[in-house]
Structures are given as C-alpha cells and as structure tokens.
Amino acid sequence: MPVYLKRALTIDEIFERVRLYDLVLTVDAPLADALNARIESPLLGVFATTPRRLAYRILDEAEDASGDQRELFLDIITKTGTGWKSAIYFLENTISCWQETGDRQNILKYPAFDRGEVQDIVSILGRGINPFNSVEKYNIDSGLKVAVVALHQFTGLDRRILPPKYDEIPVFHNEDTELENMCLFSSATAIIQTVMDNLSHLNPLDVAVVVKPEGNYQHLLKSSLKSARIPYMVSPDIMEDEDVRTFFLCIRTALSRANLRLRDVWPIMAHLGIDDIEKNGNQLLDTADNGQVDHIRRLLDRIPGSDFRKVLKEYESFTGNRMSELEKILGELEILDTPVDIGSVNAVEYYLGSFNITTGSSGSGVLIASPDTTTYIDRPVIFYIGMDAAWTHVIPDRPWISRHTFNDVKLNNFQLLLQNGQKRYYLVQDRIMGRNVTPCYYFNELADQPVESFTDLEYEMYTGIHEHSIKNPFSCSRSECMTEHEDMISQSELNLLAYCPKDLFFSRLLDDEDNRYFLRGRLLHEFAEFYVDHADFIRSRDLQELIDLMTERMHFYLDEKDMEIERTRFLIGISNIREFLDPLLEHLRSFEIHGYEKRYSPNLFVSHYNRPLRSSVTEMYFSNPDSGTKGKIDLILDKETLLDYKTGKKRSITELIRKSDTVDIAPRPDFQAKMYLSHHRRIYPDIDLKFRYFHILDNLEDVISSGNTSSRPNIKDLFQEIIYHSCSFDDLVVTREMYDDLTDGVADSNPVVKVLKKIGYENYRNFFALNPVPFVDEQDPDYTEEFISYVKGIIGDYKYVTRGCERILGKMANLRRSSYFPEDLDEFDAFLHDQIRKLNQYKEGRFPSGDAEMDNIRYRDLVILW
C-alpha cells in the first residue's frame, strides 16, 4: 500500500522564507547550522540559532555549556548529599517537567516528587546560570524581526524565550507526497554492502546515513567504513569507546580473578591486539604458557586494591593509549583516589550511561545520524537504514507529558526526517531469524491500513551484490566463483543445516571451542576404543595411573577442586565401560563388518602406551555419496546393532525420535540415529536393526550415593535403544508377533487381553489390514470409535471393551512414536538429498538463517549480526 507524507519544505525553501529576518529561532541545531551556512554576505550578530544557544551564549560566552546536566548533577550531590542514583533520577524528572511545562516549580505539584530532595534540586536549578534558567530569563530585543521555524518542536520552556510578536514559518506544504519505495534485503550485511558499493562513487561529504546507534547496522557500517578507509563523522557516546569499555572490563575481570579462563580475557586481548594466544577458551588463565598472557595476568593482578588513578595509569602504560576524557570525568566526580571495587565501578558506569556523554564528532566525511535526535540533515544523498520498531519513540511515563501531543510531535518529525536530501534510499530487512521485521509505528499513522510488515508497503526486493553506481544503486550483479560441490554430509552438520543454515556456515568458518566437556567425552571414547584391543594390558595397569593420564590431559581446564570431581567422573566412566565391554570382548575381536573402514584418529592411550589399534568394529567410518551420508560409529556390536557412547544428558526415546522429525524440525534437532540406521540398512536391508545409546556417566550420582562397589546400580539402566523395523508399520501391526506382543506379560484380567483373546487373531488382522492405523500424535477419535464398534460387533457391548480398545491403539501409537520404519528412513533419505541440494545452492549464494529460535543457535551472535 502507498504511504503519503505531508510534503516538507526543503532547507533551501525554508531559507528563502527566512533570509530577510533579523533572527531565526529553531530548536533543531542542524537546521540552524544549515541556514547559517547559506548566508552569502557578512552578517553581524546571530541569524539562525536555538533558544538554548541564544540565551546561554549571550549570558555565558562558553557555548560548550559548562552548566549542562552533568554540572548540575555534580552541584546537587555536593550541596545536598543525595545519592548518585536518586540525584540523577530526580534531576532528570525535574528538568523534563520544566522543559515540558515551562515552569520548574511545576514538578512539586506531583505527589511523587513533592519531597525535600526535589525541592532542593528546584532551588539549585533556579540559582546561578545554567542552560535552562538562561532560556527562561532571556528577553529578545523587541526591535528584531523574528521568525520561528517548526514551532511544533518547541517545548514549554523553549516558548518562554519567544517575543510577543514573531512570524511562524511552516515546515509543510498544503499537500501530500508519496513516500518512495522501500528497498527490501535479506540481511544486514546486504544493506551495508549496498551502502558501501555506492559510496565508492560518491563524495563522503555529500552522504548521510540515518541509523539507530545501538543496533547492529551502525556497528557494521562503522566497521565497513573503517575497513574501506572512508571518513565518517558521528558523535559517539563515551561508553562506545573501546578503550573505555575495555578499561572497565579489565577492572571487573580483575575483581573476579579466581579461576579465570582464557575465554574470560579474550575480549580484553582482542582490543589490545593480542592474537597469538591459545585457542582453547576453557583453559585456566593461570595455566596458559604464553608471554602475551603473562602481560594480561600482570595487568589484572595490579588492579585489586588500587584506586582509579593508579588503574588508569596502569592501563595507559599497558596500552599506550591516553584516557584523558575518562580521567577528566573521574576528576569531576572527585573519585580518582577512590579504590576500585564493584560498587564504585557500578556507580561510574551508571553515571556515564545516564548522561549520554559524547566525545565530540569524530572527523569529517559520511554523516552518521540517529533517528532519535535528528530531523534535518543538510546532505544531498541520504540512506535510511532499518526503519523498524526501534525507530518508534517510547512515550515517557511522566504525568506532565501528553501522549497525544508527544505522538503528534514525533510523527511530524518522522515525516520531516524522511524527506531530507535530494536522493533518498530506504533500506530495510524483510525478515530476521525467519520472522517479519515490524516497521516503525509511524507508518501505521501514515498509511490507510495497519502495517505489520515492510511487504505491506510499496517495495522492491533486492538480493546479491550491488553495482557501484548511485544512478542505479540496487541493480544486481553476481561475481563468478567456483564452489566445491558436496554430495555427503555428517549428522552433526545436518543438524545445523536443517535448523539454521547460517549456523552451519559459521561452524565451518570457526573452530569449535575445545572445552572440558567435549574433551572428557573424547577421552572416554578413546579409552573404550583402546580397551577393546588391549583389555588385558589395561587390567594390568593401576587404575589411578589411567585416571592420572586422563586428568593430566585436562589440567589446563581444572582447578584443584574441579580436578577431584573430574577424577571421580573418569573412575566411574572407566568402570562402566569395562563392565559393559568385558563380556563382549571375545565376540568383538572375531566379528567382521562390511560397509565401514578404519581410519586413523588421535588416541591418548595409543600415543602414550605405543600400542596399535586393530579392531574393525570400534570408531568405524562410513561414507556413501549415493545416500549422502558420512560419519563415524563408536561401536558395531553385531550386524543388527550400532552403539554410540554418550556423556551428556540422557533423553527419552520419544524425545529422540521427535528431534529427528524431518517435517517439523525441532530446536537442536538430532538426526544421528536416523542417518546411521539409514546407512546400515543399505548393507543389511532385510533385518531389524538397533541403534543403542550407552550413557557412560548417567549413574554418576547413584554410584557416589551407594558409597561402595558392591551396591553399584545396574548398568542396564545406562542404555537406551531405538529399533528399526524392516517392515512397514502397517505390515507390522497385522503380524502375529504384534498381536502376541500386545498381550505379552499382561494379566488375563487386563482389558487389552480380554479384547484380543475374545476377538482372536484373525479378526484382529482383518480389521487392521482393511483399516490402517492413522498415526498422529494423539489417537484419532473417529478411528478409535470405529475400532470399538468393530469389537463390540464381535463380542458384545461390555464395559472393558472401550478401555481395552483405547489401550491397544495407545500401545500402537507408542510403538510408532518410539521406533523407526522403512517409511521413516525413506522420508529421511529424500530429506537428506534435499538438504544437500540446498547446501550446494547456499554455497552459490548465501546461507539463510532459517526459522530458528535464537537461544538454540550455536553461533547466535554471528547469525543475528550477519
């Protein structure tokens, strides 16, 4: 649908209407600067200015406002002794009420603020000279011809400066104009790439980008501009300064020094340019043997017990970067000699965050402007990025602010903002993480119908890499590149690909973080593999020797307390593995299997004891381009049974089956059992198969609680099994075996037994042969009623019939939900080939995010950002 805006006057049109006035007032400082820039002949005095500039500059020649809110805050805490947070809260509300109503005393009319602290603040604000009472007291020379531009933007306090006579200059024509089309993109990077492509043919001084400062777009934009060495100007908040953030991060990290791991100091190292470090983030900082890490340790060790002044000097000495702006602020707060602790750091960060302290515009070039504070932009080419719900101004919950007036002002400002420049481009994302992006609320006010998505507006969709031409900035061209075609994928990669393809992309770019949990599991896997070949040798070794070997491999991650816990885990894990494997060793050593191969993979015990591995049933690899499968199975027990060692959380079989659904993809799906059984049935197509999970550490708490080995829990409780039936579910249901299984171990008085015994196998088979069970998550009530009627027609209407029939169908549904059948693996094979096709397609274009929940994505931050 089209969106119509009230047609705004351009800055040039406004200038033509005000150029003959003596004084032009606007509350929009960039508009005042733009009007002044258009004066061609020398002019005495002030032409275009803001009320604050006019009043405060004349009364105090320091235009950089030595009496701003921070100065007032410092005055308040010095004179009243009010706590920092209370002083900031009451000051913000007092000034807000003053600006809105034009009278600072009005704040005391509200019961929540009629209190001593606020009365003191009101009194302090009235004394001396500050930007607010300067506006209130200033009188404009009655002989001046005054023009007021955009009067709707003037607050109650701003209007106090207006003379009795002035001319209001409208900023809108008496007609509407249609908003140009939205340009829809699939990702933030595509938007930023478009801007960058076009900037290569533009003068940076001619371009502005309107973007929310706290969103991903601005971070991407600034990084891209820096990389391309394109100058830009922005007024950054001091808390956006990397040195300031790293400074406080160093303090917080140092104050929690015990048991720090490398990952805890990576952000510090990254900012300081230290990249020659161990990649293992879970390694204890104190165990890392690296000169660069030593520097970080020394810095952190010097912080506890120091004051802010000493920590600043240490940081400056370490980095070579001056922290003069932060030092000045800490000096104003009179806390340079205050010891650093969590309380003082929290207070300083709260102060810095509350006052939005900027460090001044950086450089010149592309102007990066915020939609929160900008209305007029004096640049010919403007890119508007995002324009989502974050652009909507939240109405402050303050009783003196009219919701209606607030919305009207912001809606008018929004219309003015969107009409700056000679060329305008509105770059937005259609979807993020599989969900529609909600446009800014003001589009609803300007359109005839509700706007829930950017596709509700007039738009053009763009994809790919964009040509370097502002004349046609969004036409698409592709760079030709060769990508390697893939015909197989592992189950772990399939899990990522099916749920969030972009997560797979980043998993291939980045090394998985090696941590204690993965390493513990790998060591137990390696022990199990080694034990099959060398059980006698292992039995001859002292058990503590094996545990020492394994914990030594993990010492980088473990402090003294964790070391004892880990030793217990290894002791119980080794014991469980040996108890499981000992009765099977002779069979495993003589068993041969086809369709798999033995490949070299690192093994701690092989390298330490220098003994080879020869078993053809442990850690066996498979790869089949025809089926698209590849992987490694931990143990092949026999031709019917595959086994996988697990050291993580134990899940129910029903949950595991659900996580392998190829239609309704679950968060963190698990296709391991399906893929491995799919491969194995190609080797043994006509037999039932089993995929067994051995949860090596699942009895950890029970063993510890038992206190001795004689009462160890039953190892059988550590196993779970998914069965693959070689016949279809419908065929299985009508077999005699199924009929017998339904009554196996069930008392004769059970309704299930009564029903089945009385109707007999032939009647049972006839019904289900003609009426296949409709498998759904819940029993189909119509089908259930049909079965009940059939049974009653044979044996009569008895109370137990209904209950017995429902239980029979319930057992069938449970079987269907907890087993695989040929139709499941056939569906999986088709799904797998489709996913591989998509993978190769994504490699030619870009990987989408999919319809995924952020909390279930491994590389969540990267997926969201890119």
XYZ file of C-alpha atoms in Angstrom, residues 205-486:
282
model
C 30.759 14.874 2.417
C 27.597 14.514 0.301
C 26.281 11.436 2.147
C 24.422 10.857 5.382
C 23.233 7.579 6.872
C 20.345 7.591 9.337
C 20.655 4.568 11.599
C 19.943 3.609 15.201
C 23.206 3.909 17.145
C 22.625 0.863 19.364
C 21.711 -1.583 16.609
C 23.763 -3.968 14.519
C 23.582 -1.776 11.437
C 25.712 1.037 12.849
C 28.397 -1.350 14.102
C 28.573 -2.986 10.682
C 28.574 0.375 8.929
C 31.387 1.839 11.018
C 33.482 -1.307 10.627
C 32.947 -1.277 6.856
C 33.807 2.417 6.592
C 36.965 1.914 8.624
C 37.968 -1.062 6.508
C 37.406 0.910 3.291
C 39.157 3.967 4.786
C 36.153 6.152 4.089
C 35.972 9.046 6.586
C 32.854 9.464 8.645
C 31.586 11.675 11.423
C 29.500 10.638 14.387
C 29.064 11.857 17.943
C 29.904 8.686 19.852
C 28.830 8.077 23.414
C 31.821 7.686 25.685
C 30.659 4.169 26.546
C 31.060 3.283 22.859
C 34.779 4.000 23.127
C 36.593 0.658 23.031
C 39.264 1.804 25.450
C 36.681 2.939 27.996
C 34.781 -0.334 27.724
C 37.972 -2.363 27.953
C 39.135 -0.327 30.937
C 36.027 -1.215 32.936
C 36.130 -4.794 31.677
C 39.696 -5.100 32.980
C 38.581 -3.913 36.405
C 35.602 -6.278 36.564
C 37.718 -9.187 35.353
C 40.459 -8.442 37.873
C 37.963 -8.252 40.736
C 36.790 -11.788 39.912
C 40.327 -13.083 39.365
C 39.906 -16.592 40.821
C 39.628 -19.422 38.290
C 39.614 -17.143 35.265
C 39.752 -18.930 31.928
C 41.184 -17.715 28.657
C 37.714 -17.041 27.257
C 37.180 -14.551 30.113
C 40.035 -12.370 28.858
C 39.581 -12.822 25.111
C 37.633 -9.536 24.768
C 40.483 -7.732 26.509
C 43.092 -9.429 24.342
C 41.112 -8.724 21.179
C 41.021 -4.988 21.883
C 44.668 -4.906 22.847
C 45.628 -6.629 19.600
C 46.906 -9.787 21.268
C 46.066 -12.668 18.958
C 48.986 -15.039 19.411
C 47.224 -16.969 22.150
C 45.891 -20.433 22.796
C 42.586 -21.102 21.056
C 41.277 -23.169 23.947
C 38.967 -20.787 25.779
C 38.271 -23.089 28.732
C 41.912 -23.320 29.724
C 42.616 -21.715 33.096
C 44.343 -18.359 32.678
C 46.976 -19.275 35.260
C 47.938 -22.463 33.380
C 48.416 -20.788 29.983
C 52.082 -20.792 28.997
C 52.327 -17.746 26.772
C 54.217 -14.463 27.059
C 51.267 -12.401 25.906
C 49.046 -13.982 28.524
C 51.679 -13.132 31.154
C 51.202 -9.442 30.319
C 47.466 -9.727 30.870
C 47.981 -11.567 34.157
C 50.309 -8.825 35.447
C 47.834 -6.107 34.486
C 44.943 -7.859 36.201
C 46.984 -8.643 39.305
C 47.808 -4.945 39.830
C 44.203 -3.737 39.805
C 42.701 -5.076 43.076
C 43.443 -2.647 45.919
C 44.326 0.211 43.543
C 42.401 3.456 43.083
C 41.032 4.727 39.768
C 44.056 6.972 39.205
C 46.522 4.087 39.512
C 44.418 1.784 37.362
C 44.209 4.472 34.653
C 47.983 4.811 34.676
C 48.454 1.044 34.536
C 46.051 0.782 31.605
C 47.655 3.688 29.740
C 51.113 2.221 30.326
C 49.947 -1.190 29.118
C 48.116 0.020 26.012
C 49.928 3.233 25.143
C 46.518 4.924 24.810
C 45.732 8.132 26.710
C 42.486 8.117 28.693
C 42.263 11.886 29.172
C 38.498 12.154 28.620
C 37.717 9.458 31.190
C 40.286 10.866 33.604
C 38.627 14.289 33.322
C 35.214 12.817 34.100
C 36.510 10.831 37.075
C 38.199 14.018 38.288
C 34.912 15.933 38.055
C 33.311 13.198 40.134
C 36.194 13.504 42.641
C 36.767 9.748 42.737
C 40.203 9.417 41.126
C 41.598 8.452 44.524
C 38.706 6.119 45.356
C 39.625 2.396 45.483
C 38.118 0.353 42.669
C 35.506 -2.175 43.689
C 32.257 -3.458 42.228
C 30.256 -0.723 43.916
C 32.364 2.170 42.646
C 32.570 0.716 39.134
C 28.801 0.224 39.027
C 28.277 3.827 40.132
C 30.610 5.278 37.494
C 29.125 3.181 34.688
C 25.609 4.175 35.769
C 26.656 7.830 35.680
C 28.233 7.529 32.223
C 25.203 5.689 30.872
C 22.691 8.131 32.335
C 24.075 11.323 30.813
C 24.881 10.076 27.309
C 28.261 11.759 27.387
C 29.588 12.240 23.872
C 33.243 12.633 22.995
C 32.589 15.035 20.118
C 32.155 14.390 16.413
C 34.935 12.269 15.011
C 36.436 13.636 11.816
C 34.548 14.648 8.709
C 33.015 12.608 5.945
C 29.902 10.466 5.824
C 27.493 11.766 8.451
C 26.057 9.034 10.672
C 22.881 10.407 12.239
C 20.443 8.959 14.746
C 16.680 8.990 14.081
C 16.205 9.611 17.816
C 17.718 13.106 17.735
C 17.722 14.175 14.083
C 15.092 15.935 11.997
C 17.069 17.930 9.414
C 20.103 16.680 7.519
C 21.877 19.005 5.094
C 23.296 16.348 2.749
C 22.200 15.625 -0.860
C 22.280 11.783 -0.580
C 20.749 10.038 2.414
C 20.440 6.352 3.255
C 17.814 5.430 5.844
C 18.656 2.045 7.374
C 16.391 -0.228 9.412
C 13.281 1.878 9.982
C 11.902 -0.857 12.216
C 10.042 -0.718 15.521
C 13.194 0.583 17.238
C 12.630 3.883 15.404
C 9.396 4.428 17.344
C 9.816 6.865 20.237
C 8.674 5.455 23.557
C 6.385 7.862 25.368
C 7.966 8.669 28.757
C 5.812 7.582 31.679
C 5.621 11.072 33.184
C 2.322 12.700 34.133
C 3.213 16.087 32.689
C 3.729 14.649 29.193
C 0.647 14.431 26.968
C 0.650 11.213 24.977
C -1.319 12.831 22.162
C 0.997 15.840 21.883
C 4.102 13.674 22.136
C 2.927 11.396 19.321
C 1.960 14.345 17.108
C 5.383 15.949 17.501
C 7.234 12.700 16.787
C 5.020 11.888 13.795
C 5.703 15.304 12.256
C 9.418 14.929 12.944
C 9.362 11.487 11.300
C 7.817 12.955 8.149
C 10.415 15.737 8.075
C 13.267 13.295 8.605
C 12.197 11.074 5.700
C 12.220 13.978 3.228
C 15.766 15.272 3.628
C 18.249 15.334 0.762
C 17.884 15.219 -2.979
C 18.245 11.435 -3.269
C 16.802 9.198 -0.586
C 17.055 5.444 -0.182
C 15.100 3.455 2.409
C 16.975 0.211 3.103
C 15.183 -2.312 5.285
C 15.162 -6.002 6.130
C 12.121 -8.087 5.332
C 12.780 -10.849 7.852
C 15.218 -11.571 10.659
C 15.592 -15.087 12.066
C 12.632 -16.220 9.990
C 10.279 -13.590 11.399
C 8.869 -10.488 9.783
C 10.519 -7.262 10.842
C 7.953 -4.892 12.362
C 8.121 -1.461 10.695
C 8.224 1.755 12.687
C 4.840 2.534 14.243
C 4.518 5.863 12.410
C 3.923 4.016 9.137
C 0.607 2.898 10.639
C -0.313 6.530 11.246
C 0.540 7.488 7.659
C -0.956 4.520 5.804
C -4.623 3.732 5.249
C -4.302 0.239 6.737
C -2.296 -1.425 9.524
C 1.337 -2.041 8.593
C 2.665 -5.303 10.046
C 5.487 -5.931 7.580
C 7.509 -3.931 5.094
C 5.910 -6.046 2.400
C 2.645 -4.268 3.287
C 4.211 -1.100 1.860
C 5.370 -0.314 -1.655
C 8.705 -2.075 -2.006
C 11.300 -3.639 -4.259
C 13.227 -6.753 -3.237
C 16.981 -6.813 -3.729
C 19.479 -9.645 -3.398
C 23.094 -10.252 -4.247
C 25.992 -7.844 -4.593
C 25.121 -4.450 -5.929
C 26.661 -2.460 -8.756
C 28.815 0.524 -7.951
C 26.508 3.198 -9.323
C 24.320 5.677 -7.496
C 22.320 6.146 -10.692
C 21.152 2.567 -10.382
C 22.313 1.629 -6.914
C 20.348 -1.550 -6.382
C 20.694 -3.474 -9.637
C 22.167 -6.856 -9.082
C 25.312 -8.493 -10.434
C 26.937 -11.705 -9.319
C 30.602 -12.371 -9.034
C 31.504 -15.724 -10.509
C 33.276 -18.049 -8.119
C 33.882 -21.749 -8.058
C 32.472 -23.677 -5.138
C 33.152 -27.305 -4.410
C 30.073 -29.457 -4.862
C 29.218 -31.652 -1.875
